[in-house]
Each structure stands twice: as structure tokens, then as C-alpha cells.
């Protein structure tokens, strides 16, 4: 079982928080902070497993994470999950994000948290791995997006126009976390699918 | 209305959407909280509007704020509103918010039941999917109970997308509503063989999760999983299954034997590291469970260790980490094979990655031996010096202590070395583990009598330099060692060289800065020391010196009397008075030493930590009974001390009733020894063979043995442990020389018994004799200690409720609750038009359910009896593990087939058991067999060429109407590698191959595996049949690429698939009364055949019909039997089989005349062969 999936940036700002077990909001934030401090200390070239923090899980739990440019993707899993399998799963998740957002960067995650959740929902459901085949995941996401489009979407045309106007005085935000360096030491990638 | 819409969208122009909110927060870095509270106010306004789009937008923003840590539970009702929006776009937002913020305490959840049910049965698969996903996060016991049946229906949904979600969510439903497990389990099991890999993977996932908590209930699924393991190519599924087997093997060692071979094959063949790693892990689990049952398991261990070494040597830190992790598992049972890789592990200690260093440390723990302990510890000490973080240094420290003290100091040959290591460790700054070191010092000093003198000298030196140790007392845990030092010096003061000096050291003013409990020990031991000094001086007649000592105490003790710590104060003032009294006596020149030392007479022995718990309640003593009716409380006080203290062993014996005479005592002592030997918690006095010679009577009272003087006893100042390493080497060298000399001289070695005989020249572990003959005193236990140890299982374990026997047949009462429609609820709601749908949907599954359950019940009865045997049988078919396996692939294939062949036989077995109960009566529902049945296989040859051989079997499937599954075994007969296999069939009007969605009738279906030379594997294909009354033939082709050293060629093999009518029948049990009713009903047409020249016994004949034609025996009387079966389209087929002298006649009745005559024709063919 996966107990939690956390995505935060190099400064510990949460970008996606998904718990599969109930924690009150303030505890959730504490867990995010603690996890952030745990992974922050670690170099990029050391192993991606961490024996749990104090707040989440226990001896049976492990933190498995990957660091992509400005983002950390952390999965908290118990012993029924394969460590390398979860690493691959993170890779699948990130690659799916990359496909759905076309060159995903941190900004995509910031502004489209809901979409990221929908994508995650096709990968993991209720703490259990639902699908690992990226093509299947992307196909389902696209089908749902089409369905949404046919319904007119959440933000109808006028709101979009306003939003475009609002966009004008946007501070400079470099799209800096191009997923180009995705394949940092992923030797066991693509054994799945 | 239209106006309202327009107004709504104009309003919306000024609403923030999620992106605006995020942007706003980013632009208000300084006053984020203020900005957000402003936004929340806006959101509250938006939520009050009627427009659902506005509401959805607001809820979406709330979800974002929830991530930032804001509690949004106040909007729960609005979330429910958005969830029930008709549009998918909004619904999705609602469910997402709900999944983030709903939990069991959310009261609006109970409002959602009907909405969720509606969404589950929605015609749009994505509505259903979104509801399932949401539900998986917030399902409550109530929701689980109310929706279990709906979800179960979804498990058979036509869309794999829904099926896999429904299957996964069942796990959550089981957790919340354990009663649903048994009714839903059969269907869950079916899903293990779902044609869609996603659904299959989900089912495996759920069952693995269930089985992990309560493995024993899932042992009976082992054959099924075994089959999946050998046929699946999905690594996710494989990993899960292999992990599951890892959990099952400890319960059933035979399973392990069966697993070794396929796992080894996987290890050799797979390229996926994750799979390889899990295989290795499970092989390790198997080997652990087998312990030594397998003759050739050392090969498997070697393989594992070798593969792990590759992982550890990999540059990828993750693999390295996992390799070490798995290695430590092997270590527990097979330390020898791991020890060979000591170099590698030591190398990992230098790794830059702390996690890896810690893992390596774990491994070291198990790798030490007498021979290498000093070397390893030396290396660790070097790391201690180098270590940067205190956390890692502390870890090193505890590991050093763990390593040295493990199994009762088994590996320590030189305790002086160990003490000096401990002393060296005290120089570590900022460690938290002072108490650990202290405990070790105490333990060693108390239990190793021979070392006391040395320990005391070291401890007094430590006390002398206490200022070093306790420099920064407040945050420094290391001062704890002074506790041990003070106690050791006091208790064993007779060994002190210069007691006065130590006494002075202990009375320094600086001591008062130490923590209270340490001061208390100082005070107490000062008196012990003082007593020893008095004794010594008085014996020497030096009353002057004795008085000086008294004076010193009188002067220095007041500083402790002023202590803020009560314990210190109390002891100090008490002792001060005592010393003052002594002073008075001394002034009168009276000898006082005797009396003062009488205060500390006797020896303290170590008591086992569990001793208190293990005191048995004497026979006839009821602790709960009143001794006297309670009048006053004071009366029972006498009893109390007896229960609390167990100081000396003799005492309980004395308190025994007088009938415990000498013999009885001896007997009890014997019994106790026996018990101690079996008690894992009892630390034995002589753990290593060297010490065995001391195991003579009176274990507890061995006199202190002399010390081998090869090591100088008095080490001035603080010794360096290094010098011991050198000394030890020299000593061992000498020992060796001596031994050689002795061997030459051949003199009464045995009688001296100091060195063990060894014919080997190389120095093995056992050869190293300890430097001191060490008597490690056992920890004391009360007489007749209870050996039992209570299990500490957590009573609140949520998974305990799922510990349910799944093999028992379902009872009538075990049904999932089905929703009953109530009109009141939906009377005037806007969802009016949906109501009938809900009703229909919930009724239909109910009916289906019943049918399904009936079937299950019938089957369950039979299976229940046979299940245990079934598994036994499956497990016992393993060829002996020692069987030579030069061609593992061939071997595997054979076994595979054998499995298939023997399964039906096994079924008979179970029936036999069931039928035995009604001995002489006509047999019901089972074929009696007295003689062994010939092996039968339903697999027949399909086609064959020089590359490949195809055999197949057709089975109707229970779950889907008009579908049959063709299991095809493909065997590679060539030396080429076969890949890209594709099967295509020319569909007829009546029979079609089920192809993946989106492919045309001309596309082939790929075979999901490749075949290396000599390997066989089984693939399954589903065919849809329209009319089943006639046998069918389909032409088809298998195309594949054969690749060998010379190149690859494209090959084809044509075949003709034959679907006999028999293949449409499904073995269905039937009771005789139901059978009779069926015959009476008169809707069945009749036909009959007769076959002559049959020599086979009736028994075997019936078995053959049952097996090949999928019938079950309803009733059998002598040489006449009634049989029943059902087609996949629901035709009943009844047979009456009679055996004459040399002939058999079969009368059949069936709903369909054509089907019956075709069936009888086929049966004729079978019988003709008998």
C-alpha cells in the first residue's frame, strides 16, 4: 500500500499532497515539512530510499523519492510494495505528466494542481497501484479531457478572456524545470510497460 | 431562467479561478495569510450562489487551499453539492475535494450514499470511475455496507477500466466491512484470470494485500498463483505474486520447494532488476523456511549471494542499498555464505551514502566471529573517529556494542580488550548512548568474574579523570559511564590498588555537578569503599589511616547532604550519621571494620530482566482470593516483600513446605535446568564450546578462575585497545605454536582440557581459546520460571477483522445487503427521471447474485471437503528436489502438464472423502472410486511442426454467457528462439475470436510471451459462440518468428480448432431431488445410445465421462448412475448410465434435442475407446 504521495519543490513548498490515510491538515503540513527536511539533506547521487520519518508510518514504511530539477516526488509505502517498482512508478507518473502537459515544469504543477490530481488518480487509487502502462493512462486522461471539453469545461469562454487580461502583468517566471534531464540515473527504467 | 444563466456567466467574469488564486498567492508573499483569508471570504460568497459552475470553481480553489494546510471541512456540504452535479467536469471537482477532505468523521458523508450509487451505475464509464476513485479515499463502514453489492456488480462490468477500479476498491470495502469478504471473494478470485491485464493486476494486488495480513487463509490459492507466476509476463503482477509467495512459504515449506525452481529460472532469465530483486528475496524466504530440508539449497544460496553481490557492486546506489538489505536476510540463516563477502561489506562502510553505511553496519553484526571481531571493531573505531554527524556516530557506537555483546559475548576472546574499547568509547563527545556503555561495563564486570580486577583498575582511572568525561554535563550523556564506574569501584573494592585515591576522587566537590542518580550511586559506593579501606587498615593495624579515611568522609559528605536531589540528600545524611558514629567508636579505639563491612556482605548476582514476570504462581494459591475478608488493610502486608524481591536462590527453597525433601529438590533442579535449556530467554552460562568444560555441578558457584598471565594485568593509565589487538595476535600465535608442539608430543591433552583438539592446521573459529578462562555468570531466574511468553498482538489491528476462512462454503445468511428502493426518498427530487434506472440496476444484480450464489454454494460444499487435500495434493506433486535438472526447461514443462493431468484426479479424491460419510447408502454427488484412475488429460494435439507443438483444451467459462476459453499450450521444439507469435482465426458466423478493442476481424491476437528453446507456455484465447448445439470447427494460423544463430525466419503453422459440444458444458453439481424435479418437468427431449465391448470398470467409466464431458455424478446405485451437466447457455443435460455385462447404455435428456444427440455422439466416441 502507498500511504502518501507528496510533491514539493526545492524549498519545501507543497505542489501535490495526497494522503491515503486520514491526517488532520496541520499534521499533513508537518509531515510535508519533516519529509522535506529528510530528503533535502541528501545528495542527488545517493540512494533513493529512506527509512521513514517519525510522523508517518513506522518501521514497516519507507520513503521512496526521486528528485527532478526543482521538484521532489516522494512516495511513502509499506513493505508490500517493491522498492524498485515504486521508483519505476514515480518515473511513469512523471513521464505521464510530461506527456499530458507537454514538457512539464513546476509551473504546470503549480497552476494545475487539479489536473495533476486527475492524472495521479489514473495511476494510483486509494493507495494501490491502478495502472502502470503509460499509454493506457494517457489514453484515459485524454478521453476525460475530451469529455470535459464537450461539456464546455469549467471556465467558460468569458472567464478565459478575463484571465488572459489578468495575465498581462505576470511577473517573470522562467519555465525552468524542463524535464529534459529526466533520465538522471534511471538504469532500470522501461523494464515495465 | 435564461437571464439567470447570462447573469451567472457575467458574475463569473469577476470570479477568480484556480489559476488566479495561485497567482494571487504568489503575488502576496508578504501577507499571504491575509490574502488567503480574503479569498476564503470570496469563496464563501461564491458557494452561496446557485450557479453550479461557480460553486465548482470555488470548491476547486478550496482543494488548493487544503493542500496549503487550510481546513476546508466547513465546506463539506458544498462539496457534496458539486459531487452531485450532472456534468462530469463538476462532478470530478467535487469528488476530488471529497477525497482530499472527507473522512470517517465527516457527517455529510451519509448524504452521499444515493448519489454515489447513482454515479456507480451511470452509463458513462468516467462518472463511474470518478465515483470509485473518490470512494476509495473516503469509504466508511456505512458506505461500504450499503455499496458493497453495487461495487461487486461492477467487478463484472464490460469495461476493463471500471472492472479494475471496482476490483481495487473492494480491498477498502473489505477493510471497512469485513462481512463482505466472503460473499465477494469468489468473484474476486475469478478476476485473477480476467482477460484484461489491468484487471488481473488489480485482483492480484488486492489478494496480495489481503494475504499479507492473514496469509494462512490464502494458502489454498497457491496453485492458482503458481500458474499465474509461470504464465504472466507483467512484471508488476509477477512482483506482487512473488512477494505474496514470500509471505506464504513460512506457513507451508512444501510450497517453497515447489517455488525454488521457477524462481531460479526467473532469476536467470529476467532483465528487470526489480523482479530479480524480489525473486532473490523470496528465494531467501523459502530457504529460511526450509532451513535444511533441501539437499541442494546451497546452490540456491550461492546464486542469491552471487546476484546480490552484483547488485552491491553496482554503481547505482539504490541497487547497492537493496542488495545489502537482502544480504542481511540471508545472514540470519546462512551467515557462512555472507561472510565470504566481508571485503565488500567493509568497503560499503566507506560509502558516502549514510543509508548504505547503516545497512553495511547491520550486516557486520552477523559477520563477526572470534577470529575477526577485533579487526572489525578496530575498523569501526576508526570510523567513529572519522564520523561527522553525531547520529551516524551514535549508530556506530551502538553497533560496536551490539556486535561485541551479541549472544552473550560469544565472540569475545579477550575481555580486557573489550573493557578498553568501552573506555575508549567514553571519550566520544556528545553521544546519547552513555547509558549503553555504562550498562555494558556493569554487565561485563558483574558477569565475567575474571575481569573484575582489570575492570576496577580501569574504572578507578576513569573516576580519576572524571573531569574529562563530565566536562559538559548538561547535554552530555556520556557522564552515565561514571555511574557504572562508581558502582564497579565500590562493589569490587577489594580489587582496588589504591582505594584511598579512588575514595578521594569520588568525593571531589566537582561530583556535585553530576546528575542526581549518579551522585546517589557515588554516595552509596563511597561507603562500600570506605568499608573496604577500614577492613584493610584495621587488619594492617594502621588505625591512623582508618581514622583519616573517616575524617575525609565526615568532611566531604556534607556537600551531598545539601544536594537538591532527594535521593542523594537522604543517602548522604544517613551515611554521614553512620560515619560520625563510626568516628566516635574509632576514637575509643574499637574495631569497627567488621560491622561496617557487614553492611555490604553477600554478593549481588545479575537477575534476568524477565525474572519477575516469570515467577510461577505456586499450586493452590489463588491470588485473587481474599486471605481474610478485608477488615483492615494492614494484615496482608507480610506477603508483599516475598513477591517483590528475589534476592537469593536458596530462600524460596527454604520457604517451601517441609515435604520438599532432598530428592524432590534434586528433581526440581533437574527440571529447571531442562527448562532453562529450552528457554530462549535464559542466557546460558556456557554458550561456546570452549566453556563447556566448566559446566560441572554448581553452575552458579564456580570459583573465580585464574587469569592467563600472558597479558599484563596492571596497565598504567588508559590502555589503548589497539595494543590488545597486537597482543592477541601474539597470543594466538603462541597458542598455535604450543598446540603444534603438543600435537607432536601427544601428551594427555584431554585431561588438561585447556585446548581443544584440532587436526586442522588452519586456525578456525573454534581453535581460538579465550585469553581468560571466562565464567560468564548467568542471569538468575526464579525457580520454576514459566517458560511461556505471551504474544503481544495488537488487539486494535484493523486487519484482524479480515482473518476470515475463505474456504468454507457460503451460508445463506452471507449475502451482501441489497438496497431496497424507497419511494419517499426520491419523490420530488430533480433526479426523478433517474429513479427507475436506479431501481432496475439494483434489482438486476440481485437476481444475478442469487444465481451466482447458488452455484457457489453447490461448488463450495464440494470444495470445502477437498480444499485441504487439494492443496496437499498440489504440493505433493513436486518431484523430489534432488532430481537432476540438467534441462530445467524440459523439466518445467513436464511438471506443468502433470499438474494439469492430475487435477481432475484430485477432484475425485475429494468426492471420495465426501461420500464416505454415507457408507452403504446410494452415493450422492460424488463418484466412488476404489481403484486408482488412469491419468487423463483433456489437452489434445492441435498442430505440430519442427518448430512448435500446440495442444489445446476448451473450457466454457462461468462468468460470461456464450463464451469459451481455449487454453493453448505452445511448446518450442526447436533450438530457435520463437517470438512475435500471433494467432489468427478465420471467424465463422457462429464462432468468433475475441480480439482486443479496435482491431478488425483480420487482425491476429498476439501471444503474450516468447519461447526460448525447449520451453512451453500456455496462452488463453476467448471465443464467442452463438449457437452451441452443434460442434464447431475453426481454421486458424499461428505465425511466429524463429530466431537462431543463423538469422531469423518467418514461420507459419496452420491448425484446425475443434469445439466439440462437450466443450460448452460446465461441470455443475446437482442434488438428487432437484434432478428428479427436472426429469419430471417433461420439457426435456430424450435420446439414447448403447456401446458394446467395454471392459473398463464402471468406476473408471464414470470418471472418464465426468472428466472428458464435464458431467457430475448425481447418484449412483450399483452399476447405474445418473449424471448432470449444464451448458454455458443454460441447457440442462441429464444422463442415466447403465452398465451391462460388456456394454454400456446411456439415456440422455436435454432441453435441446440437437445438442443432446451431438453430445451422445461424442460420448460414443469416448466410450468406444474404453
mmCIF file of C-alpha atoms in Angstrom, chain A residues 1 13-20 22 25 28-29 42 45-49 51 60 62 78-89 107 110-114 117-118 121-122 125-126 128-132 136 140 143-145 147-148 151 153-156 158-159 162-163 166-167 170-171 173 185 187-188 191-192, chain B residues 9 12-13 15-20 22-23 26-27 32 53 56-57 60 63-64 66-71 87-90 92-93 96 99-101 103 124 126 132-133 136-137 161 164-165 168-169 171-172 198 205 209 212-213 235-236 239-240 243 271-274 277-278 316-319 321-322 325 352-353 355 359:
data_model
loop_
_atom_site.group_PDB
_atom_site.id
_atom_site.type_symbol
_atom_site.label_atom_id
_atom_site.label_comp_id
_atom_site.label_asym_id
_atom_site.label_seq_id
_atom_site.Cartn_x
_atom_site.Cartn_y
_atom_site.Cartn_z
ATOM 1 C CA UNK A 1 0.000 0.000 0.000
ATOM 2 C CA UNK A 13 6.536 24.265 -0.968
ATOM 3 C CA UNK A 14 3.909 21.570 -1.462
ATOM 4 C CA UNK A 15 2.797 21.070 -5.032
ATOM 5 C CA UNK A 16 0.725 17.967 -4.533
ATOM 6 C CA UNK A 17 -0.309 16.361 -1.287
ATOM 7 C CA UNK A 18 -2.181 13.131 -1.435
ATOM 8 C CA UNK A 19 -2.688 11.083 1.702
ATOM 9 C CA UNK A 20 -4.397 7.725 1.580
ATOM 10 C CA UNK A 22 -6.608 10.387 7.263
ATOM 11 C CA UNK A 25 -4.451 19.285 7.875
ATOM 12 C CA UNK A 28 -0.244 16.818 6.927
ATOM 13 C CA UNK A 29 1.753 20.006 6.772
ATOM 14 C CA UNK A 42 20.502 14.001 0.818
ATOM 15 C CA UNK A 45 23.857 10.683 -6.049
ATOM 16 C CA UNK A 46 22.881 8.609 -3.043
ATOM 17 C CA UNK A 47 20.158 6.052 -2.788
ATOM 18 C CA UNK A 48 16.518 6.990 -3.069
ATOM 19 C CA UNK A 49 15.202 5.090 -0.084
ATOM 20 C CA UNK A 51 13.607 4.684 6.407
ATOM 21 C CA UNK A 60 7.230 -1.033 8.043
ATOM 22 C CA UNK A 62 9.799 3.569 3.622
ATOM 23 C CA UNK A 78 4.835 -0.094 3.229
ATOM 24 C CA UNK A 79 6.706 -3.330 2.790
ATOM 25 C CA UNK A 80 4.187 -4.843 0.393
ATOM 26 C CA UNK A 81 5.477 -2.613 -2.373
ATOM 27 C CA UNK A 82 8.623 -3.318 -4.286
ATOM 28 C CA UNK A 83 11.128 -0.513 -3.824
ATOM 29 C CA UNK A 84 12.385 -0.564 -7.381
ATOM 30 C CA UNK A 85 8.838 -0.945 -8.622
ATOM 31 C CA UNK A 86 7.814 2.255 -6.893
ATOM 32 C CA UNK A 87 10.814 4.072 -8.331
ATOM 33 C CA UNK A 88 9.622 2.995 -11.739
ATOM 34 C CA UNK A 89 6.134 4.089 -10.857
ATOM 35 C CA UNK A 107 4.648 25.962 -13.074
ATOM 36 C CA UNK A 110 1.541 24.993 -9.508
ATOM 37 C CA UNK A 111 -1.282 26.209 -11.668
ATOM 38 C CA UNK A 112 -2.926 22.909 -12.473
ATOM 39 C CA UNK A 113 -2.920 21.059 -9.229
ATOM 40 C CA UNK A 114 -6.350 19.672 -10.040
ATOM 41 C CA UNK A 117 -4.544 15.007 -9.194
ATOM 42 C CA UNK A 118 -6.645 13.644 -12.025
ATOM 43 C CA UNK A 121 -5.903 9.144 -9.899
ATOM 44 C CA UNK A 122 -5.348 7.103 -13.011
ATOM 45 C CA UNK A 125 -6.209 4.595 -6.474
ATOM 46 C CA UNK A 126 -6.861 4.529 -2.767
ATOM 47 C CA UNK A 128 -2.983 0.894 -4.532
ATOM 48 C CA UNK A 129 -1.333 0.876 -7.901
ATOM 49 C CA UNK A 130 -4.046 1.049 -10.523
ATOM 50 C CA UNK A 131 -2.228 1.222 -13.814
ATOM 51 C CA UNK A 132 1.404 1.203 -14.827
ATOM 52 C CA UNK A 136 -3.279 3.390 -21.095
ATOM 53 C CA UNK A 140 -7.851 7.626 -20.214
ATOM 54 C CA UNK A 143 -10.686 10.713 -23.043
ATOM 55 C CA UNK A 144 -11.722 12.503 -19.867
ATOM 56 C CA UNK A 145 -10.359 15.798 -21.126
ATOM 57 C CA UNK A 147 -15.433 14.703 -22.234
ATOM 58 C CA UNK A 148 -14.780 17.845 -20.224
ATOM 59 C CA UNK A 151 -19.248 19.873 -21.660
ATOM 60 C CA UNK A 153 -15.153 22.956 -19.349
ATOM 61 C CA UNK A 154 -15.088 24.656 -16.005
ATOM 62 C CA UNK A 155 -14.014 28.063 -17.166
ATOM 63 C CA UNK A 156 -16.305 29.109 -19.953
ATOM 64 C CA UNK A 158 -15.656 34.857 -20.927
ATOM 65 C CA UNK A 159 -13.776 33.850 -17.836
ATOM 66 C CA UNK A 162 -10.624 37.872 -18.322
ATOM 67 C CA UNK A 163 -7.956 35.523 -17.167
ATOM 68 C CA UNK A 166 -5.139 39.341 -15.828
ATOM 69 C CA UNK A 167 -2.155 37.506 -17.176
ATOM 70 C CA UNK A 170 2.552 38.492 -14.702
ATOM 71 C CA UNK A 171 5.977 38.609 -13.090
ATOM 72 C CA UNK A 173 8.535 33.215 -14.310
ATOM 73 C CA UNK A 185 20.388 7.599 -13.402
ATOM 74 C CA UNK A 187 19.034 2.385 -15.325
ATOM 75 C CA UNK A 188 16.065 0.229 -14.515
ATOM 76 C CA UNK A 191 11.557 -2.581 -17.849
ATOM 77 C CA UNK A 192 7.964 -2.190 -17.126
ATOM 78 C CA UNK B 9 -21.634 33.883 -16.596
ATOM 79 C CA UNK B 12 -18.124 34.534 -13.339
ATOM 80 C CA UNK B 13 -16.058 37.083 -15.185
ATOM 81 C CA UNK B 15 -14.594 35.363 -10.048
ATOM 82 C CA UNK B 16 -11.112 34.129 -9.556
ATOM 83 C CA UNK B 17 -10.412 30.740 -10.950
ATOM 84 C CA UNK B 18 -7.793 28.397 -9.555
ATOM 85 C CA UNK B 19 -5.017 29.929 -11.630
ATOM 86 C CA UNK B 20 -5.938 33.419 -10.440
ATOM 87 C CA UNK B 22 -2.469 30.689 -7.247
ATOM 88 C CA UNK B 23 -1.171 33.771 -8.963
ATOM 89 C CA UNK B 26 2.339 34.199 -5.319
ATOM 90 C CA UNK B 27 1.973 37.945 -5.648
ATOM 91 C CA UNK B 32 -0.116 35.507 2.285
ATOM 92 C CA UNK B 53 -20.180 26.267 -12.168
ATOM 93 C CA UNK B 56 -17.443 24.022 -8.568
ATOM 94 C CA UNK B 57 -14.868 26.707 -9.176
ATOM 95 C CA UNK B 60 -11.681 23.634 -6.775
ATOM 96 C CA UNK B 63 -8.937 21.943 -2.718
ATOM 97 C CA UNK B 64 -5.856 24.002 -3.446
ATOM 98 C CA UNK B 66 -6.445 22.380 1.582
ATOM 99 C CA UNK B 67 -3.063 21.435 0.188
ATOM 100 C CA UNK B 68 -1.614 24.528 1.809
ATOM 101 C CA UNK B 69 -2.901 23.317 5.152
ATOM 102 C CA UNK B 70 -6.251 25.068 5.456
ATOM 103 C CA UNK B 71 -9.100 23.141 6.958
ATOM 104 C CA UNK B 87 -21.759 17.337 -15.563
ATOM 105 C CA UNK B 88 -18.620 15.241 -15.391
ATOM 106 C CA UNK B 89 -16.462 18.375 -15.180
ATOM 107 C CA UNK B 90 -18.051 19.460 -11.926
ATOM 108 C CA UNK B 92 -14.835 15.374 -10.891
ATOM 109 C CA UNK B 93 -14.016 18.513 -8.924
ATOM 110 C CA UNK B 96 -11.532 15.283 -5.792
ATOM 111 C CA UNK B 99 -11.275 12.565 -1.473
ATOM 112 C CA UNK B 100 -8.969 15.194 -0.005
ATOM 113 C CA UNK B 101 -11.058 16.308 2.929
ATOM 114 C CA UNK B 103 -13.006 11.158 6.484
ATOM 115 C CA UNK B 124 -20.744 6.981 -18.604
ATOM 116 C CA UNK B 126 -15.960 8.099 -16.386
ATOM 117 C CA UNK B 132 -14.976 4.786 -7.490
ATOM 118 C CA UNK B 133 -11.776 6.774 -7.177
ATOM 119 C CA UNK B 136 -11.664 4.659 -2.388
ATOM 120 C CA UNK B 137 -10.433 7.593 -0.321
ATOM 121 C CA UNK B 161 -11.476 0.439 -16.904
ATOM 122 C CA UNK B 164 -10.074 -2.783 -12.431
ATOM 123 C CA UNK B 165 -11.224 0.126 -10.311
ATOM 124 C CA UNK B 168 -9.200 -2.435 -6.311
ATOM 125 C CA UNK B 169 -11.770 -0.639 -4.233
ATOM 126 C CA UNK B 171 -9.988 -4.024 -0.633
ATOM 127 C CA UNK B 172 -11.133 -0.838 1.040
ATOM 128 C CA UNK B 198 -5.045 -4.328 -15.752
ATOM 129 C CA UNK B 205 -2.919 -6.557 -5.872
ATOM 130 C CA UNK B 209 -2.763 -7.126 0.249
ATOM 131 C CA UNK B 212 -0.150 -10.262 3.596
ATOM 132 C CA UNK B 213 -2.186 -9.706 6.739
ATOM 133 C CA UNK B 235 6.379 -7.572 -14.096
ATOM 134 C CA UNK B 236 4.080 -5.746 -11.700
ATOM 135 C CA UNK B 239 6.472 -8.924 -8.322
ATOM 136 C CA UNK B 240 3.260 -8.930 -6.326
ATOM 137 C CA UNK B 243 6.119 -11.132 -2.743
ATOM 138 C CA UNK B 271 16.441 -8.407 -17.122
ATOM 139 C CA UNK B 272 14.316 -6.318 -14.778
ATOM 140 C CA UNK B 273 16.258 -5.577 -11.640
ATOM 141 C CA UNK B 274 13.107 -5.080 -9.624
ATOM 142 C CA UNK B 277 15.461 -8.495 -6.542
ATOM 143 C CA UNK B 278 12.051 -9.733 -5.459
ATOM 144 C CA UNK B 316 23.521 2.595 -8.709
ATOM 145 C CA UNK B 317 23.173 3.374 -5.031
ATOM 146 C CA UNK B 318 19.634 2.041 -4.959
ATOM 147 C CA UNK B 319 20.705 -1.395 -6.048
ATOM 148 C CA UNK B 321 21.200 -0.456 -0.796
ATOM 149 C CA UNK B 322 18.732 -3.183 -1.648
ATOM 150 C CA UNK B 325 19.213 -5.211 2.702
ATOM 151 C CA UNK B 352 29.388 8.374 1.057
ATOM 152 C CA UNK B 353 25.769 7.428 1.468
ATOM 153 C CA UNK B 355 21.843 4.731 4.390
ATOM 154 C CA UNK B 359 22.931 -1.223 6.075
#
